Amino acid sequence: MKFKVSHEKCIGAGACAEVAGRVFSQNDDDGLIIVLDEDPPPSEYENVRQAARLCPALAIKILEEDSKSE
Amino acid sequence: MTNGIVIIGAGSSGSQVAVGLRRHGYAGPITLIGDEPEPPYQRPPLSKSYLNGTVTREEVTLWSEGDFAVHIITLLTSFRATNIDRVGKRVLLQGAKSIGYDKLVLATGGRNRKLSSLEHAAFGLHDIRTLADADRFRNALSSARDLVIVGGGFIGLEAASIAAERGLSVTLIEASPRLMCRTASQAVSDYFLKLHTSLGTRIWPNTAVEEISTTPDGRRKVLTTDGGTHSADAILVSIGTAANDEIAQSAQIATDQGVLIDETLATSDQNIYAIGDCAKFHSPYCSAPMRIESVQNSNDQANQLASAPTTGVPARYKALPWFWTDQGRAKLQIAGIVPREAQQVIRGDVTTGAFSVYSIVDGRLAAVESINSPADHITARRLITKGVKPTAAQIQDPELNLKTLL
């Protein structure tokens, strides 16, 4: 799975860190998204998809779904 | 047998409660009733990235039909709840069907105000609330040259920046003396007036629509109260919302331009809750009861409610309100509710386009508006929540990291 995040769009809502805490975190200084794992295991794919959907600023874009995902 | 939880309104707060209940382990039946044809989607992008075409319909979808099937949530789309039988604890749906509930959640949202005495339909006026509205307006933008926007709040200004960047000639009419009058301070209004003017948008404050007419060539002519006339191919009306509280009213649940709720989010009927844009309440961060229309409020109220049946302890809702808007090159983030009267202190340099306005009431920090300054915003959320009282000198000191005051 490939995804990209946009600091320009990010508003520090924190939804990503809440639903996909192994993949995303928030910078303590500005609240902006931090990617903890750029190539997460298939077990995290659904969480990443959910983070992308729940982000109110749509700051996470899924570029490529992966065939490994179920 | 239990009837479970019924949620009226399948927008962001309603759907978030439904899914959240399952996350918290609630095992009873959940029914989510929405009057739009689509499964739940995000509204904020409709006047931002969805409008300018950088995100797709799929990307604004919050939850698919499949998600609800997985969570064993019954989603009824294109269904309108018409009444509530509070004695029998049933929701009546159009078509004489009804559904029993143990607990009912009103997440009915709001609807856009229309221009009074003018027929929206007769002049093809646009507004943005639903995906269908956004599609229709996006379509109009693709062929329009002259756009008139009525209302200079977040939505009108977001649309103005997108249209101006696309090369449309944009005229914006605002009834109050300044932009974002209800949500922003004078300094922030002034900054955005300059920004939109620099994008080519003509802004007319203290001005309202007097009359709209159709010219012989099929275009619209907008006559304003200051005697101006503005030609338009498309007109967007963005003058705020009203709560969808009629179903509560007709069931004799207490309302006052919004469904009234207490700290536990319960209405005057303890088996019925209200959340999101339709709910009116006294936040500890506001001087009076109000509706808070934001993703933050929608999500935080939904999450609190979703955890209630499993924890059994009704929590008190006291989340700090925050908001954001994207206009041109400026991202505005607001922590707290900007008071009408406050001492205002600016941190940073307005001319650089990255600064924050701190509103102080009786020594206490009430709200902070940050433009292109996310660090100020995040720190502000914590400062306000903790009740920190920074002095004007501390706020203005660029060498001082305000985080150290926490």
PDB file of N, CA and C in Angstrom, chain B residues 41 77 160 208 250-251 315:
ATOM      1  N   TYR B  41     -21.036  11.043   4.288  1.00  0.00           N
ATOM      2  CA  TYR B  41     -19.841  11.635   3.677  1.00  0.00           C
ATOM      3  C   TYR B  41     -19.447  12.875   4.461  1.00  0.00           C
ATOM      4  N   THR B  77     -31.097   4.742   3.889  1.00  0.00           N
ATOM      5  CA  THR B  77     -30.854   5.986   3.142  1.00  0.00           C
ATOM      6  C   THR B  77     -32.139   6.418   2.461  1.00  0.00           C
ATOM      7  N   ALA B 160     -15.282  31.627  -2.793  1.00  0.00           N
ATOM      8  CA  ALA B 160     -14.760  32.809  -3.490  1.00  0.00           C
ATOM      9  C   ALA B 160     -13.304  32.592  -3.881  1.00  0.00           C
ATOM     10  N   ALA B 208     -26.751  44.251   1.310  1.00  0.00           N
ATOM     11  CA  ALA B 208     -27.598  43.066   1.174  1.00  0.00           C
ATOM     12  C   ALA B 208     -28.248  43.068  -0.207  1.00  0.00           C
ATOM     13  N   SER B 250     -42.052  19.040  17.287  1.00  0.00           N
ATOM     14  CA  SER B 250     -43.379  18.441  17.189  1.00  0.00           C
ATOM     15  C   SER B 250     -43.557  17.315  18.199  1.00  0.00           C
ATOM     16  N   ALA B 251     -42.444  16.806  18.732  1.00  0.00           N
ATOM     17  CA  ALA B 251     -42.556  15.802  19.798  1.00  0.00           C
ATOM     18  C   ALA B 251     -42.480  16.453  21.183  1.00  0.00           C
ATOM     19  N   ALA B 315     -20.859  11.143  30.889  1.00  0.00           N
ATOM     20  CA  ALA B 315     -19.762  12.110  30.983  1.00  0.00           C
ATOM     21  C   ALA B 315     -20.313  13.510  30.757  1.00  0.00           C
TER      22      ALA B 315
END
